[in-house]
Amino acid sequence: MHKVIYDTDPGVDDAMALLFLHRHPEIDLIGITTVFGNASVETTTRNALFLKREWNIPAPVAKGASVTIDPARAEREWPAMVHGENGLGDIDVPETIDLPLDPRPAHRFIIDTVRANPGEIRLVAVGRMTNLARALKEDPEIASLVKDVVIMGGNFYVPGNVSPVAEANIHGDPEAADIVMTAPWKVVVIGLDVTSITTMSRSYLGEMAARGDGAVKLLDALSQSYIDFYRHAVEDGMMVHDSCASVYVVAPELFTTITGAVRVVCGGIADGQTVVKPDNRRFPPGDWDGLPSQIVATGIESEKVLKLIRDTLLTA
Ligand code: BDR
Ligand code: CA
């Protein structure tokens, strides 16, 4: 069993990935930690509790960061045009959910859980990397105690989605992302190179909903306006960014990867750009030297990824 902590900002594609992690038979989802991003952390936390309740997910929810790791960074507006005002495609969600939160802040939950399960925890992080960076700052030793960190974020050989060079999760907290990429733990970076070509059509999702239970029907409902948003880039469908990272946990063979040190540009016109120095390339001395070699996804078998998502969501 893969023991997973899911760090997330639900978020429409976050919701699909959550249901995947909950339903996959080889995954033990042991915690959900929330972060600001697709909406405020109050909203993403409420959404996590809502999905936990609707989908009977036993994992505890711990609330995380509300702002970037560098408090001097200016706050940005929430991407309501992507995920809706309420972060879940503006379907009806109660203002508050009557379920308890874990008493600890997300980064503390991560530290405690990693320490209680040395060498076993897989962190799947699909929002701003702020909680992970905070956990590392408070307890740097956890880097050697985590099994790996699988993130959805960044873009290497394709354009960004919030600027010509930056992807939303990294751009939303570049300093945190640079801390996470350069720490001495194994990071697998699932970025736009592979997620932007992994699109699920409205009819594929609709067919899943017709066959599936109430959970899949709810997922279908909350995804509709997100699919509308993607009209500029996808023909009647959506990019399933965060699910790609979740799929990597159980099916890494569906990805092709390169290895190398990864840095994040902090500031200037390339703010939030992710840059890998491939291990097989030589350069004069520079800012990538002496850093851990991470795994960067450059290719994906999208059809098989979509089928695995479908099969997993329909296993209830
Ligand atoms: C990422 O940003 C968010 O909008 C999505 O949930 C995903 O994690 C894609 O750039
Ligand atoms: Ca997300």
XYZ file of C-alpha atoms and ligand atoms in Angstrom:
327
model
C 0.000 0.000 0.000
C 1.177 3.511 -0.781
C 0.671 5.796 2.209
C -0.266 9.198 0.810
C -0.715 12.660 2.264
C -2.570 14.777 -0.277
C -1.717 18.490 -0.160
C -4.344 20.284 -2.196
C -6.360 23.426 -2.999
C -9.746 22.052 -4.153
C -10.239 23.035 -6.899
C -12.041 21.095 -9.604
C -9.151 18.959 -10.886
C -8.049 18.563 -7.253
C -11.441 16.988 -6.541
C -11.001 14.356 -9.247
C -7.526 13.510 -7.950
C -8.923 13.218 -4.423
C -11.528 10.692 -5.510
C -8.819 8.759 -7.367
C -6.594 8.620 -4.260
C -9.549 7.618 -2.093
C -10.714 4.852 -4.413
C -7.467 3.325 -5.657
C -7.068 -0.064 -3.935
C -3.290 0.279 -3.540
C -3.441 3.732 -1.954
C -3.948 4.404 1.731
C -4.927 8.072 1.903
C -3.884 8.992 5.416
C -4.302 12.745 5.381
C -5.521 15.713 3.411
C -3.784 19.055 3.909
C -5.112 22.240 2.401
C -3.492 25.354 1.022
C -4.579 28.598 -0.618
C -4.474 28.746 -4.414
C -7.573 28.031 -6.444
C -9.418 29.958 -3.713
C -8.650 31.196 -0.188
C -7.550 28.546 2.301
C -10.866 29.000 4.135
C -12.660 28.019 0.946
C -10.316 25.183 -0.095
C -10.531 23.744 3.429
C -14.316 23.956 3.447
C -14.271 22.239 0.040
C -11.999 19.463 1.319
C -14.395 18.878 4.224
C -17.363 18.949 1.849
C -15.804 16.296 -0.412
C -14.730 14.246 2.610
C -18.324 14.244 3.808
C -19.942 13.605 0.419
C -17.510 10.839 -0.491
C -17.135 9.266 2.978
C -13.388 9.748 3.057
C -11.970 8.714 6.441
C -8.709 10.715 6.138
C -8.421 13.755 8.445
C -8.243 17.253 6.969
C -5.630 19.713 8.286
C -5.800 23.353 7.300
C -2.658 24.917 5.878
C -1.138 28.132 4.630
C -3.203 31.157 3.707
C -0.352 33.173 2.178
C 3.033 32.679 0.493
C 6.084 31.664 2.502
C 7.586 35.103 1.883
C 5.040 37.435 3.497
C 6.380 40.322 1.431
C 4.864 38.866 -1.736
C 1.776 40.697 -2.900
C -1.474 38.731 -2.698
C -3.065 37.784 -5.988
C -6.699 37.402 -6.928
C -8.259 33.918 -6.809
C -8.745 32.314 -10.231
C -12.544 32.325 -9.997
C -12.881 32.149 -13.782
C -11.210 28.705 -13.684
C -12.614 27.004 -10.570
C -15.628 29.216 -9.805
C -16.162 31.669 -6.957
C -16.481 28.751 -4.539
C -13.585 26.715 -5.950
C -15.870 23.869 -6.978
C -17.398 25.141 -10.190
C -20.093 27.099 -8.331
C -22.265 24.086 -7.592
C -24.190 24.354 -4.308
C -21.810 23.893 -1.391
C -22.896 24.705 2.179
C -21.078 27.648 3.711
C -19.775 25.505 6.546
C -19.403 21.755 6.942
C -20.042 20.271 10.343
C -16.972 18.060 10.520
C -13.940 18.563 12.755
C -10.592 19.645 11.374
C -7.373 18.077 12.560
C -6.209 20.409 15.352
C -2.753 20.830 13.840
C -1.751 23.188 11.047
C -1.010 21.313 7.796
C 2.775 21.545 8.013
C 2.722 20.129 11.549
C 0.400 17.327 10.456
C 2.898 16.515 7.682
C 5.874 16.494 10.073
C 4.134 14.308 12.683
C 2.820 11.838 10.122
C 6.170 11.531 8.343
C 7.950 10.973 11.661
C 5.398 8.324 12.664
C 5.901 6.472 9.336
C 9.597 6.828 8.516
C 10.454 6.035 4.891
C 6.848 5.357 3.953
C 5.006 8.583 3.230
C 4.419 9.770 -0.323
C 3.505 13.451 -0.393
C 1.282 14.292 -3.341
C 1.222 18.088 -3.603
C -1.011 19.724 -6.176
C -1.310 23.307 -4.974
C 1.126 25.992 -3.863
C 4.131 24.311 -2.228
C 3.830 26.478 0.881
C 2.900 23.753 3.403
C 5.774 21.540 2.269
C 8.267 24.399 2.461
C 7.021 25.268 5.958
C 7.372 21.662 7.075
C 10.953 21.579 5.768
C 11.791 24.846 7.506
C 10.414 23.667 10.828
C 11.904 20.165 10.642
C 14.530 19.769 7.879
C 15.141 16.128 8.876
C 11.826 15.061 7.388
C 13.483 15.271 3.968
C 15.285 12.003 4.694
C 12.173 10.382 6.195
C 9.743 10.928 3.305
C 9.548 8.241 0.597
C 9.014 10.790 -2.174
C 7.214 13.976 -3.121
C 5.078 13.926 -6.256
C 4.037 17.405 -7.295
C 1.784 18.839 -9.955
C 3.490 22.013 -10.975
C 5.829 23.716 -13.347
C 6.562 23.517 -17.053
C 9.880 22.775 -18.720
C 9.674 22.491 -22.514
C 6.182 23.959 -22.989
C 4.709 27.406 -22.151
C 3.173 28.239 -18.779
C -0.496 28.759 -18.042
C -0.422 31.946 -15.944
C 2.440 33.634 -17.759
C 4.348 32.642 -20.889
C 6.865 30.881 -18.652
C 5.082 29.946 -15.420
C 2.502 27.446 -14.180
C -0.070 28.421 -11.537
C 1.025 26.251 -8.587
C 4.647 27.372 -8.834
C 3.884 30.974 -9.777
C 1.607 31.215 -6.730
C 4.565 30.720 -4.366
C 7.910 30.543 -6.215
C 10.086 30.775 -3.083
C 8.276 27.803 -1.526
C 8.620 25.797 -4.736
C 12.366 26.491 -4.912
C 12.762 25.259 -1.316
C 10.874 22.058 -2.175
C 12.751 21.371 -5.433
C 16.195 21.874 -3.908
C 15.698 19.963 -0.633
C 17.456 16.615 -0.195
C 14.410 14.459 -0.883
C 13.154 12.795 -4.016
C 10.808 15.067 -5.946
C 8.879 13.944 -9.006
C 7.679 16.936 -11.002
C 4.532 16.355 -13.033
C 4.156 19.605 -14.939
C 2.301 21.071 -17.876
C 4.556 19.166 -20.288
C 2.413 16.128 -19.510
C -0.744 17.469 -17.846
C -1.707 19.903 -20.602
C -1.909 17.043 -23.103
C -3.939 14.839 -20.783
C -7.457 16.026 -21.405
C -10.722 14.366 -20.525
C -13.678 15.197 -22.731
C -17.062 16.219 -21.357
C -18.617 13.120 -22.896
C -16.001 10.767 -21.393
C -16.701 12.210 -17.954
C -20.437 12.171 -18.625
C -20.319 8.511 -19.556
C -18.398 7.778 -16.340
C -21.039 9.647 -14.368
C -23.839 7.684 -16.040
C -22.238 4.386 -15.006
C -20.858 5.545 -11.664
C -22.297 6.223 -8.248
C -23.240 9.522 -6.618
C -19.602 10.470 -6.065
C -18.819 10.379 -9.780
C -22.052 12.218 -10.558
C -21.043 14.972 -8.132
C -17.606 15.146 -9.770
C -19.266 15.485 -13.166
C -21.507 18.304 -11.905
C -18.724 20.327 -10.313
C -16.520 19.959 -13.423
C -18.915 21.521 -15.938
C -17.880 25.173 -15.657
C -14.187 24.172 -15.541
C -14.734 22.411 -18.872
C -16.384 25.598 -20.177
C -13.327 27.568 -19.073
C -10.999 25.266 -21.020
C -12.786 26.070 -24.287
C -9.807 28.207 -25.348
C -7.418 25.250 -25.208
C -9.370 21.994 -25.261
C -12.211 20.871 -27.473
C -15.035 20.320 -24.994
C -12.887 18.859 -22.276
C -10.523 19.648 -19.424
C -6.937 19.155 -18.431
C -6.794 16.735 -15.509
C -3.616 18.223 -14.041
C -3.776 16.991 -10.467
C -4.971 13.496 -11.354
C -1.798 13.002 -13.406
C 0.274 13.410 -10.239
C -1.984 10.982 -8.363
C -1.713 8.430 -11.158
C 2.091 8.613 -11.001
C 1.934 7.206 -7.459
C 0.655 3.852 -8.717
C 1.633 3.841 -12.402
C 4.992 5.575 -12.961
C 5.499 3.404 -16.054
C 2.963 5.579 -17.877
C 5.427 8.507 -17.768
C 8.762 9.172 -19.423
C 11.129 11.213 -17.318
C 14.494 12.901 -17.231
C 16.574 13.658 -14.159
C 18.320 16.825 -13.089
C 18.516 19.635 -10.575
C 15.477 21.939 -10.667
C 15.402 25.618 -9.729
C 12.543 28.111 -9.636
C 12.985 31.683 -10.797
C 11.916 34.071 -8.029
C 11.104 37.581 -9.237
C 11.351 39.467 -12.500
C 9.512 38.744 -15.717
C 10.164 35.000 -15.424
C 8.776 34.821 -11.856
C 7.767 31.228 -11.132
C 9.527 29.631 -14.089
C 10.843 26.109 -13.415
C 14.180 25.232 -15.000
C 15.849 21.810 -15.019
C 19.536 21.186 -15.653
C 19.450 17.705 -17.169
C 22.055 15.407 -15.593
C 23.434 14.471 -18.996
C 24.224 18.070 -19.993
C 27.367 19.963 -19.031
C 27.395 23.693 -18.319
C 29.874 26.095 -16.734
C 29.482 26.404 -12.937
C 26.056 27.762 -12.013
C 23.058 27.847 -9.709
C 22.068 24.202 -10.315
C 25.364 22.764 -9.056
C 25.470 20.453 -6.061
C 21.701 20.173 -5.772
C 19.743 16.924 -5.648
C 18.807 15.364 -8.941
C 15.014 15.288 -9.243
C 12.700 13.476 -11.647
C 10.930 15.570 -14.289
C 8.126 14.137 -16.410
C 8.493 14.887 -20.113
C 6.129 12.337 -21.622
C 2.897 10.574 -20.727
C 0.627 7.874 -22.089
C -2.474 10.022 -21.761
C -5.050 7.483 -22.953
C -3.860 4.925 -20.411
C -3.827 7.556 -17.657
C -7.429 8.508 -18.454
C -8.476 4.865 -18.476
C -6.842 4.244 -15.108
C -8.671 7.272 -13.682
C -11.928 5.997 -15.121
C -11.490 2.433 -13.918
C -10.495 3.613 -10.449
C -13.385 6.043 -10.069
C -15.805 3.332 -11.153
C -14.543 0.779 -8.623
C -17.077 1.652 -5.940
C -2.782 23.676 -11.377
O -3.353 24.924 -10.970
C -4.656 24.731 -10.467
O -5.548 25.544 -11.143
C -5.009 23.293 -10.673
O -5.754 22.770 -9.593
C -3.694 22.590 -10.842
O -3.197 22.126 -9.604
C -2.625 23.674 -12.882
O -1.763 24.679 -13.296
Ca -4.599 22.070 -7.603
